[in-house]
């Protein structure tokens, strides 16, 4: 079985982004870029499935500009076997991403597609579900435990009510939640080795023939409303008195 | 009034009661001028839950769809039917809960539309505000799509009237139910305390609690004042408490009247989950913790001394 892992290059999770003063976007110049943390978990899970002898090949794919090669190389250094860059100069929205990924899926015929449940830049949480739908295969979203058993998988999902377990018939799409695993650190010799692993580049146009693109228009960016500065109290008595005054207890 | 926007809302329930996220989606929908609102509710036996849904105010019709083999819990089990019902609607909304987030993008894909996730404000029938970058920026999004598929951010809207409605019920079935995904089990958390997502008061603990045993302090204090319990990602990752207690960018986004945090430093990903709370109280031993930047009331000190004192004085 092949596993396809879809990743996205995003502003590093430690960076606190700022909205540009003219409201045209967020400032990303010179900002550290990384693999979306949920996608890093997806890579790790794919590698563990392969290491357990349940998959033969891990292919990592991203849609992005040429700089996204860096993130693909990192994934190769973690242990992925080969990489595909679907090159797009402009950023794209979820339906186009899912349509493009479907094309890769149809070429590669993976038994499993794993990706992060959401990208921490646009926080959309859509592409895995859209890919599953377009592919007409099952999805298991927000997964914190995954057990592959031949042509089915048991997936435990982190949902609002607790932990839900579902059984999916493969091939299927899995989206990862935080507690699925802890991604490994990349070692220096692996970075050197990763440079020799195959990385194919194709233009996004080749993957979305006939797709009629309807983008949602982003009219404006603004910073969130700031909360008013609070006050510090010295004792529990003061705290209790204030909460009583506000009628909260 | 001529109806310009016909809105279909996917109702969420647990088999017994309608989730308040549904009522919040109704509130959001009512901000759209000249609209009518209908609901879709799925269950293996719809009789009880459709009657519950019909009590939601301002709803015209309940589409009660009967499923088999617990397919109502599964995105692939219900998305095609929602897309089919969507033919007669301009807007299809779902709550921005794990349920809505699972299902709605499938509906959007079936309809060939992009989805607007986590609507926090309705500007008009086609323009909405939503947060990105863990709430560090807010964007105004305009759709020119034939249909608007969206999820509604719970914390941004009040719960609509859930008792005085009298919607009519229309029954539906699903032909060709899917069989590739099966519900196996749900391991549910504590149901005796108020629901974290809708509670008026929340007591929340972080890494500062130090252990699963110490988290009892949070449960006891919550029970004392009738609060729900929450946690930071660090506390959940450390195994101090179950995942459904996580508050933040990837956990629950909540807006209680009172949020009291103990031993939570306040990573941006956590703060995004509590920004809409009425009053935020922060208790931490580190006076420089970022949580104090958003707190309305801050107290620096040892939570292991402060909690027992609060137990006594509240």
Coordinates of C-alpha atoms in Angstrom, one line a residue:
Chain A
X1 CA 0.0 0.0 0.0
X2 CA 1.1 3.5 -0.8
X3 CA 0.4 6.4 1.6
X4 CA 0.0 9.9 0.2
X5 CA 0.6 12.7 2.7
X6 CA -0.5 16.2 1.8
X7 CA 1.3 19.0 3.6
X8 CA 1.2 22.8 3.5
X9 CA 3.9 25.4 4.0
X10 CA 2.6 27.9 6.6
X11 CA 3.9 30.7 8.9
X12 CA 5.5 28.9 11.8
X13 CA 3.2 28.4 14.8
X14 CA 5.4 30.4 17.1
X15 CA 5.1 33.6 15.0
X16 CA 2.4 36.0 16.0
X17 CA 1.3 37.4 12.7
X18 CA 0.4 41.1 12.3
X19 CA -2.2 42.5 9.9
X20 CA -0.7 45.0 7.5
X21 CA -1.8 48.6 8.2
X22 CA -3.6 48.9 4.9
X23 CA -5.8 45.8 5.6
X24 CA -4.5 44.1 2.4
X25 CA -3.2 41.0 4.2
X26 CA -0.9 39.8 7.0
X27 CA 2.8 40.5 7.0
X28 CA 4.7 37.4 6.0
X29 CA 7.9 38.9 4.6
X30 CA 10.9 37.4 6.3
X31 CA 8.7 35.4 8.6
X32 CA 9.8 31.8 9.5
X33 CA 7.9 29.2 7.4
X34 CA 7.3 25.6 8.4
X35 CA 5.3 22.5 7.7
X36 CA 1.8 23.0 9.1
X37 CA 2.1 21.2 12.5
X38 CA -0.9 18.9 11.9
X39 CA 0.7 17.9 8.6
X40 CA 3.9 17.0 10.4
X41 CA 1.9 14.7 12.5
X42 CA 0.4 13.2 9.3
X43 CA 3.9 12.5 7.9
X44 CA 5.0 10.9 11.2
X45 CA 1.9 8.6 11.2
X46 CA 2.5 7.5 7.6
X47 CA 6.1 6.7 8.5
X48 CA 5.1 4.7 11.5
X49 CA 2.6 2.7 9.4
X50 CA 5.3 2.0 6.9
X51 CA 7.8 1.0 9.6
X52 CA 5.2 -1.4 11.0
X53 CA 5.2 -3.1 7.6
X54 CA 1.8 -2.0 6.6
X55 CA 2.8 0.3 3.8
X56 CA 5.5 0.2 1.1
X57 CA 5.9 3.8 0.2
X58 CA 5.2 7.2 1.6
X59 CA 4.7 10.0 -0.9
X60 CA 4.5 13.6 0.3
X61 CA 2.7 16.2 -1.8
X62 CA 2.2 19.9 -1.4
X63 CA 0.6 22.7 -3.4
X64 CA 2.6 25.9 -3.3
X65 CA 5.2 28.1 -4.8
X66 CA 8.8 27.0 -5.4
X67 CA 9.9 27.8 -1.8
X68 CA 7.6 24.9 -0.6
X69 CA 10.4 22.6 -1.8
X70 CA 12.0 23.3 1.6
X71 CA 9.1 21.7 3.4
X72 CA 9.1 18.8 1.1
X73 CA 12.8 18.2 1.7
X74 CA 12.1 18.3 5.4
X75 CA 9.4 15.6 4.9
X76 CA 11.9 13.6 2.9
X77 CA 14.5 14.0 5.7
X78 CA 11.9 12.7 8.2
X79 CA 11.7 9.5 6.0
X80 CA 9.2 10.0 3.2
X81 CA 10.3 8.2 0.0
X82 CA 9.5 10.8 -2.6
X83 CA 7.9 14.2 -3.0
X84 CA 5.6 16.0 -5.5
X85 CA 5.4 19.8 -5.7
X86 CA 2.2 21.0 -7.4
X87 CA 3.4 24.4 -8.3
X88 CA 1.1 27.4 -7.9
X89 CA 2.3 31.0 -7.7
X90 CA -0.9 32.2 -6.1
X91 CA -2.5 30.8 -2.9
X92 CA -5.5 28.7 -3.6
X93 CA -8.7 27.9 -1.8
X94 CA -9.9 24.5 -0.4
X95 CA -12.0 23.2 -3.3
X96 CA -9.2 23.9 -5.8
X97 CA -6.7 22.2 -3.5
X98 CA -8.9 19.2 -3.0
X99 CA -9.5 19.0 -6.8
X100 CA -5.8 19.1 -7.5
X101 CA -5.0 16.5 -4.8
X102 CA -7.7 14.3 -6.3
X103 CA -5.7 14.3 -9.6
X104 CA -2.6 13.2 -7.7
X105 CA -4.6 10.5 -5.9
X106 CA -5.9 9.2 -9.2
X107 CA -2.4 9.0 -10.6
X108 CA -0.8 7.4 -7.5
X109 CA -3.7 5.2 -6.3
X110 CA -2.7 5.4 -2.6
X111 CA -4.5 3.1 -0.1
X112 CA -4.5 6.0 2.4
X113 CA -4.3 9.7 2.3
X114 CA -3.3 11.5 5.5
X115 CA -3.2 15.2 6.1
X116 CA -3.6 17.7 8.9
X117 CA -7.1 18.5 10.0
X118 CA -6.5 22.2 9.4
X119 CA -3.8 24.6 8.3
X120 CA -2.9 27.0 11.0
X121 CA -2.9 30.0 8.6
X122 CA -6.4 30.0 7.2
X123 CA -7.9 27.7 9.8
X124 CA -10.4 26.4 7.2
X125 CA -10.5 22.7 8.2
X126 CA -12.0 21.7 4.8
X127 CA -9.6 20.1 2.3
X128 CA -9.5 16.5 3.7
X129 CA -13.3 16.3 3.8
X130 CA -13.5 17.8 0.3
X131 CA -11.0 15.4 -1.1
X132 CA -12.8 12.4 0.5
X133 CA -16.0 13.6 -1.1
X134 CA -14.6 14.2 -4.5
X135 CA -12.8 10.9 -4.4
X136 CA -16.0 9.2 -3.1
X137 CA -14.2 7.5 -0.3
X138 CA -14.6 7.4 3.5
X139 CA -13.1 10.1 5.7
X140 CA -12.0 9.9 9.3
X141 CA -11.3 13.4 10.6
X142 CA -9.6 14.7 13.8
X143 CA -8.0 11.4 14.4
X144 CA -6.0 10.7 17.5
X145 CA -5.5 6.9 17.0
X146 CA -5.3 4.9 13.8
X147 CA -5.1 1.1 13.5
X148 CA -4.7 -0.4 10.0
X149 CA -6.2 -3.9 9.7
X150 CA -5.8 -5.1 6.1
X151 CA -8.3 -3.2 3.9
X152 CA -10.1 -1.5 6.8
X153 CA -8.9 0.9 9.5
X154 CA -10.1 1.7 13.0
X155 CA -9.9 5.5 13.6
X156 CA -10.4 7.2 17.0
X157 CA -11.6 10.7 16.5
X158 CA -11.4 13.6 19.0
X159 CA -14.9 15.0 18.9
X160 CA -16.7 17.5 21.2
X161 CA -18.4 14.7 23.2
X162 CA -15.3 12.7 23.7
X163 CA -13.5 10.0 21.7
X164 CA -15.5 8.4 18.8
X165 CA -14.2 5.3 17.0
X166 CA -15.3 4.5 13.5
X167 CA -14.3 1.8 11.0
X168 CA -13.4 2.9 7.5
X169 CA -12.9 0.8 4.4
X170 CA -9.7 1.7 2.6
X171 CA -8.8 3.6 0.5
X172 CA -9.8 6.5 2.7
X173 CA -8.8 10.0 3.8
X174 CA -7.6 10.6 7.4
X175 CA -7.1 14.0 9.0
X176 CA -4.9 14.2 12.0
X177 CA -5.4 15.8 15.4
X178 CA -2.7 16.8 17.8
X179 CA -2.5 13.7 19.9
X180 CA -2.0 11.2 17.2
X181 CA 1.7 11.1 17.7
X182 CA 4.8 13.2 18.3
X183 CA 6.7 13.8 15.1
X184 CA 10.4 12.8 15.1
X185 CA 13.3 15.2 14.9
X186 CA 15.2 15.3 11.7
X187 CA 18.8 14.2 11.9
X188 CA 21.6 15.9 10.0
X189 CA 22.6 12.8 7.9
X190 CA 19.0 12.4 6.9
X191 CA 18.9 15.9 5.6
X192 CA 21.9 15.0 3.4
X193 CA 20.2 11.8 2.2
X194 CA 16.9 13.7 1.5
X195 CA 18.7 15.8 -1.1
X196 CA 19.0 12.7 -3.3
X197 CA 15.4 11.6 -3.0
X198 CA 13.1 12.3 -5.9
X199 CA 11.1 15.5 -6.0
X200 CA 8.9 16.0 -9.0
X201 CA 7.5 19.4 -9.9
X202 CA 4.3 19.8 -11.9
X203 CA 2.2 22.8 -12.6
X204 CA -1.1 23.1 -10.9
X205 CA -2.8 23.6 -14.3
X206 CA -2.0 20.0 -15.2
X207 CA -4.0 18.8 -12.2
X208 CA -7.2 20.8 -12.5
X209 CA -8.2 20.6 -16.1
X210 CA -11.8 21.6 -16.5
X211 CA -12.1 22.9 -13.0
X212 CA -14.2 26.1 -12.8
X213 CA -12.6 28.2 -10.1
X214 CA -14.9 30.2 -7.9
X215 CA -12.9 31.9 -5.2
X216 CA -14.4 33.5 -2.2
X217 CA -13.2 37.2 -2.3
X218 CA -11.3 38.4 0.7
X219 CA -12.3 42.1 1.0
X220 CA -10.4 43.1 4.0
X221 CA -8.0 42.0 6.8
X222 CA -8.2 43.6 10.3
X223 CA -6.7 42.9 13.7
X224 CA -9.0 41.3 16.2
X225 CA -10.7 43.5 18.8
X226 CA -8.4 43.9 21.7
X227 CA -9.8 43.2 25.2
X228 CA -9.6 46.0 27.7
X229 CA -6.7 46.0 30.1
X230 CA -7.6 44.2 33.3
X231 CA -6.6 44.8 36.9
X232 CA -4.4 42.8 39.2
X233 CA -5.6 41.9 42.7
X234 CA -3.4 40.9 45.6
X235 CA -5.6 38.5 47.6
X236 CA -8.3 35.9 47.2
X237 CA -10.7 38.1 49.2
X238 CA -10.3 40.9 46.7
X239 CA -10.9 38.5 43.9
X240 CA -14.1 37.1 45.5
X241 CA -15.4 40.6 46.2
X242 CA -14.9 41.6 42.6
X243 CA -16.6 38.5 41.3
X244 CA -19.5 39.1 43.7
X245 CA -19.7 42.7 42.6
X246 CA -20.0 41.7 39.0
X247 CA -22.7 39.2 39.9
X248 CA -20.7 36.3 38.6
X249 CA -20.9 34.1 41.7
Chain B
X1 CA -41.8 40.5 3.1
X2 CA -40.5 38.7 0.2
X3 CA -38.0 36.0 1.0
X4 CA -34.7 36.6 -0.7
X5 CA -32.5 34.1 1.3
X6 CA -33.7 30.6 2.0
X7 CA -31.5 29.1 4.7
X8 CA -31.1 25.4 5.6
X9 CA -29.4 24.7 8.9
X10 CA -28.0 21.2 9.8
X11 CA -29.2 20.5 13.3
X12 CA -26.9 18.7 15.7
X13 CA -28.2 16.5 18.4
X14 CA -27.2 13.5 20.6
X15 CA -30.3 11.5 20.0
X16 CA -32.1 13.2 22.9
X17 CA -31.6 16.9 22.8
X18 CA -30.7 19.5 20.2
X19 CA -27.2 20.9 20.6
X20 CA -27.2 24.7 21.3
X21 CA -24.8 25.2 18.4
X22 CA -27.9 24.7 16.2
X23 CA -29.7 27.5 18.0
X24 CA -26.7 29.7 17.6
X25 CA -26.6 29.1 13.9
X26 CA -30.3 30.2 13.8
X27 CA -29.3 33.4 15.5
X28 CA -26.6 34.0 12.9
X29 CA -29.1 33.2 10.1
X30 CA -31.6 35.7 11.4
X31 CA -29.0 38.4 10.8
X32 CA -29.5 37.9 7.1
X33 CA -32.3 40.2 5.8
X34 CA -35.5 38.8 4.4
X35 CA -34.7 35.2 5.1
X36 CA -36.6 32.0 5.8
X37 CA -35.0 29.3 8.0
X38 CA -35.5 25.5 7.7
X39 CA -33.7 22.7 9.5
X40 CA -32.4 19.3 8.5
X41 CA -32.2 16.7 11.3
X42 CA -30.9 13.1 10.8
X43 CA -31.5 10.1 13.1
X44 CA -32.2 6.4 12.8
X45 CA -35.5 7.2 14.6
X46 CA -36.5 10.8 14.0
X47 CA -39.7 10.9 16.0
X48 CA -38.4 12.4 19.3
X49 CA -35.6 14.6 17.9
X50 CA -37.7 16.1 15.1
X51 CA -40.3 17.1 17.7
X52 CA -37.5 18.7 19.8
X53 CA -36.2 20.5 16.7
X54 CA -39.7 21.8 15.9
X55 CA -39.6 23.8 19.2
X56 CA -36.8 26.0 17.9
X57 CA -38.3 29.4 17.2
X58 CA -38.2 31.1 13.8
X59 CA -38.0 27.8 11.9
X60 CA -40.5 27.0 9.1
X61 CA -39.9 23.4 8.2
X62 CA -37.9 20.5 9.8
X63 CA -36.6 18.1 7.2
X64 CA -36.5 14.9 9.3
X65 CA -34.4 12.4 7.6
X66 CA -34.4 8.7 8.7
X67 CA -31.1 7.0 8.5
X68 CA -30.0 3.4 9.2
X69 CA -27.1 1.8 11.1
X70 CA -26.2 5.1 12.9
X71 CA -25.4 6.8 9.6
X72 CA -26.7 10.1 11.1
X73 CA -23.4 10.3 13.0
X74 CA -21.3 10.0 9.9
X75 CA -20.4 12.7 7.3
X76 CA -20.5 10.3 4.4
X77 CA -23.8 9.1 5.7
X78 CA -25.6 12.4 5.6
X79 CA -23.8 14.8 3.3
X80 CA -25.3 13.6 0.0
X81 CA -28.8 14.1 1.4
X82 CA -28.0 17.6 2.7
X83 CA -26.6 18.5 -0.8
X84 CA -29.9 17.1 -2.3
X85 CA -32.0 19.2 0.0
X86 CA -29.8 22.2 -0.7
X87 CA -31.3 22.5 -4.2
X88 CA -34.1 24.7 -2.8
X89 CA -31.8 26.9 -0.6
X90 CA -29.4 29.8 -1.0
X91 CA -27.5 29.2 2.2
X92 CA -26.6 25.9 4.0
X93 CA -25.3 26.4 7.5
X94 CA -23.9 24.1 10.1
X95 CA -22.6 24.6 13.6
X96 CA -18.8 25.0 13.9
X97 CA -18.6 22.0 16.2
X98 CA -16.6 18.8 15.4
X99 CA -19.9 17.5 13.9
X100 CA -20.4 20.5 11.6
X101 CA -16.7 20.7 10.7
X102 CA -16.8 17.1 9.7
X103 CA -19.9 17.2 7.5
X104 CA -20.2 20.7 6.0
X105 CA -17.1 20.7 3.7
X106 CA -18.5 17.4 2.2
X107 CA -21.7 19.3 1.4
X108 CA -19.7 22.2 -0.1
X109 CA -17.7 19.8 -2.2
X110 CA -20.8 18.0 -3.5
X111 CA -22.3 21.4 -4.4
X112 CA -19.0 22.5 -6.0
X113 CA -18.5 25.5 -3.7
X114 CA -15.9 26.7 -1.3
X115 CA -17.0 26.8 2.3
X116 CA -16.9 29.8 4.6
X117 CA -15.7 28.4 7.9
X118 CA -16.4 29.8 11.4
X119 CA -18.5 32.8 10.6
X120 CA -18.3 35.2 13.5
X121 CA -20.3 38.1 12.0
X122 CA -22.9 38.4 9.3
X123 CA -22.5 41.7 7.3
X124 CA -25.2 40.9 4.7
X125 CA -26.5 37.9 2.7
X126 CA -23.2 37.3 1.0
X127 CA -20.6 39.0 3.2
X128 CA -19.2 37.6 6.4
X129 CA -16.4 38.0 8.9
X130 CA -14.3 35.0 10.1
X131 CA -11.1 34.6 12.1
X132 CA -7.8 33.3 10.6
X133 CA -4.3 32.7 12.1
X134 CA -5.8 31.5 15.4
X135 CA -7.8 34.7 15.7
X136 CA -4.8 37.0 15.1
X137 CA -6.6 38.4 12.1
X138 CA -10.2 38.7 11.0
X139 CA -11.1 38.7 7.3
X140 CA -14.2 39.9 5.5
X141 CA -15.2 37.4 2.9
X142 CA -17.6 37.9 0.1
X143 CA -19.2 35.0 -1.8
X144 CA -20.4 35.2 -5.4
X145 CA -21.2 31.4 -5.3
X146 CA -24.6 30.1 -6.3
X147 CA -24.9 28.8 -2.8
X148 CA -23.2 29.7 0.4
X149 CA -22.1 26.8 2.5
X150 CA -20.8 27.8 6.0
X151 CA -20.2 26.9 9.5
X152 CA -21.1 29.2 12.4
X153 CA -18.7 30.0 15.2
X154 CA -20.6 29.1 18.4
X155 CA -18.9 31.7 20.6
X156 CA -20.0 34.6 18.4
X157 CA -23.8 34.2 18.6
X158 CA -26.4 34.0 21.3
X159 CA -28.5 30.9 21.7
X160 CA -31.9 31.4 19.9
X161 CA -35.2 30.6 21.6
X162 CA -35.3 26.8 21.8
X163 CA -38.8 26.3 23.2
X164 CA -41.5 28.4 21.6
X165 CA -41.3 27.3 18.0
X166 CA -43.9 25.3 16.1
X167 CA -42.2 24.2 12.9
X168 CA -43.8 21.7 10.6
X169 CA -42.1 18.4 10.1
X170 CA -41.5 16.8 6.7
X171 CA -40.2 13.2 6.6
X172 CA -37.5 12.0 4.3
X173 CA -35.5 8.8 3.8
X174 CA -32.1 8.0 2.3
X175 CA -31.8 5.6 -0.7
X176 CA -28.5 3.8 -1.1
X177 CA -27.1 4.3 2.4
X178 CA -23.3 4.2 2.4
X179 CA -21.6 1.2 4.1
X180 CA -17.9 2.0 3.8
X181 CA -17.8 3.9 7.1
X182 CA -19.2 2.4 10.3
X183 CA -19.8 4.0 13.7
X184 CA -18.2 1.7 16.3
X185 CA -18.3 3.5 19.7
X186 CA -18.3 6.7 21.6
X187 CA -16.3 7.1 24.8
X188 CA -18.1 10.1 26.3
X189 CA -16.8 12.3 29.0
X190 CA -18.4 13.4 32.3
X191 CA -22.0 14.4 31.6
X192 CA -22.8 15.5 35.1
X193 CA -21.1 18.9 34.8
X194 CA -22.4 21.6 32.5
X195 CA -21.4 21.3 28.9
X196 CA -18.1 23.2 28.3
X197 CA -19.3 24.7 25.1
X198 CA -22.4 26.4 26.5
X199 CA -21.7 26.8 30.2
X200 CA -22.0 30.2 31.8
X201 CA -19.0 29.5 34.0
X202 CA -15.8 27.6 33.3
X203 CA -13.0 26.5 35.6
X204 CA -9.9 25.7 33.5
X205 CA -6.5 24.1 34.4
X206 CA -3.2 24.0 32.7
X207 CA 0.2 22.5 33.1
X208 CA 0.6 24.2 36.4
X209 CA -1.7 21.6 37.9
X210 CA 1.1 19.1 37.6
X211 CA -0.8 15.8 37.6
X212 CA -4.1 14.1 36.9
X213 CA -4.7 13.8 40.6
X214 CA -4.3 17.5 41.1
X215 CA -6.9 18.1 38.5
X216 CA -9.4 17.0 41.1
X217 CA -9.0 20.5 42.5
X218 CA -10.5 21.9 39.3
X219 CA -13.4 19.5 39.3
X220 CA -14.2 20.2 42.9
X221 CA -14.1 24.0 42.4
X222 CA -16.2 23.7 39.3
X223 CA -18.8 21.6 41.2
X224 CA -18.8 24.1 44.0
X225 CA -19.9 27.0 41.7
X226 CA -21.8 24.9 39.1
X227 CA -19.2 25.4 36.4
X228 CA -17.9 23.3 33.5
X229 CA -14.3 22.3 33.4
X230 CA -11.8 23.2 30.7
X231 CA -8.0 22.8 30.1
X232 CA -5.1 24.0 28.1
X233 CA -3.6 21.8 25.4
X234 CA -0.5 21.3 27.6
X235 CA -2.7 19.8 30.3
X236 CA -4.4 17.4 27.9
X237 CA -1.2 16.4 26.2
X238 CA 0.3 15.6 29.6
X239 CA -2.6 13.3 30.3
X240 CA -4.0 15.3 33.2
X241 CA -7.5 15.4 31.7
X242 CA -9.5 14.1 28.7
X243 CA -9.3 15.7 25.2
X244 CA -12.8 17.0 25.2
X245 CA -11.8 19.6 27.8
X246 CA -9.3 21.3 25.5
X247 CA -10.0 25.0 24.9
X248 CA -8.3 26.8 22.1
X249 CA -7.6 27.1 18.3
X250 CA -7.9 23.4 17.8
X251 CA -10.1 22.6 20.8
X252 CA -13.2 24.3 21.8
X253 CA -13.9 28.0 21.3
X254 CA -16.0 29.2 24.2
X255 CA -17.7 32.3 25.4
X256 CA -18.8 31.8 29.1
X257 CA -19.7 34.8 31.3
X258 CA -16.9 33.7 33.6
X259 CA -13.7 31.9 32.8
X260 CA -11.2 31.2 35.6
X261 CA -7.9 29.8 34.6
X262 CA -5.4 28.1 36.9
X263 CA -1.8 27.4 36.0
X264 CA -2.3 28.3 32.3
X265 CA 0.4 30.5 30.8
X266 CA -1.8 31.6 27.9
X267 CA -0.3 30.5 24.5
X268 CA -1.9 32.4 21.6
X269 CA -3.6 29.2 20.5
X270 CA -5.3 29.0 24.0
X271 CA -6.3 32.6 24.1
X272 CA -8.1 32.4 20.8
X273 CA -10.5 30.0 22.5
X274 CA -11.5 32.3 25.3
X275 CA -11.4 35.8 23.8
X276 CA -15.1 36.1 23.7
X277 CA -15.6 35.3 27.4
X278 CA -17.3 37.9 29.6
X279 CA -14.8 38.0 32.4
X280 CA -11.5 36.2 32.4
X281 CA -9.7 35.5 35.7
X282 CA -6.1 34.4 35.5
X283 CA -4.3 32.7 38.4
X284 CA -0.7 31.8 37.8
X285 CA 2.5 31.8 39.7
X286 CA 4.4 33.6 36.9
X287 CA 3.5 37.3 36.9
X288 CA 4.8 37.6 33.3
X289 CA 2.5 34.9 31.8
X290 CA 0.8 36.1 28.6
X291 CA -2.6 35.1 30.1
X292 CA -2.5 38.4 32.1
X293 CA -2.6 40.3 28.8
X294 CA -6.2 39.2 28.2
X295 CA -7.4 38.7 31.8
X296 CA -9.9 41.1 33.4
X297 CA -8.8 40.1 36.8
X298 CA -5.3 38.7 37.6
X299 CA -4.0 37.2 40.8
X300 CA -0.4 36.0 41.0
X301 CA 0.3 33.2 43.4
X302 CA 0.4 29.5 44.2
X303 CA -2.8 27.8 42.9
X304 CA -2.4 25.0 45.5
X305 CA -2.9 27.7 48.2
X306 CA -5.5 29.7 46.3
X307 CA -7.9 27.0 45.2
X308 CA -8.4 25.7 48.8
X309 CA -9.0 29.3 49.9
X310 CA -11.5 29.8 47.1
X311 CA -13.3 26.6 48.1
X312 CA -13.7 28.1 51.5
X313 CA -14.8 31.6 50.5
X314 CA -17.0 30.9 47.4

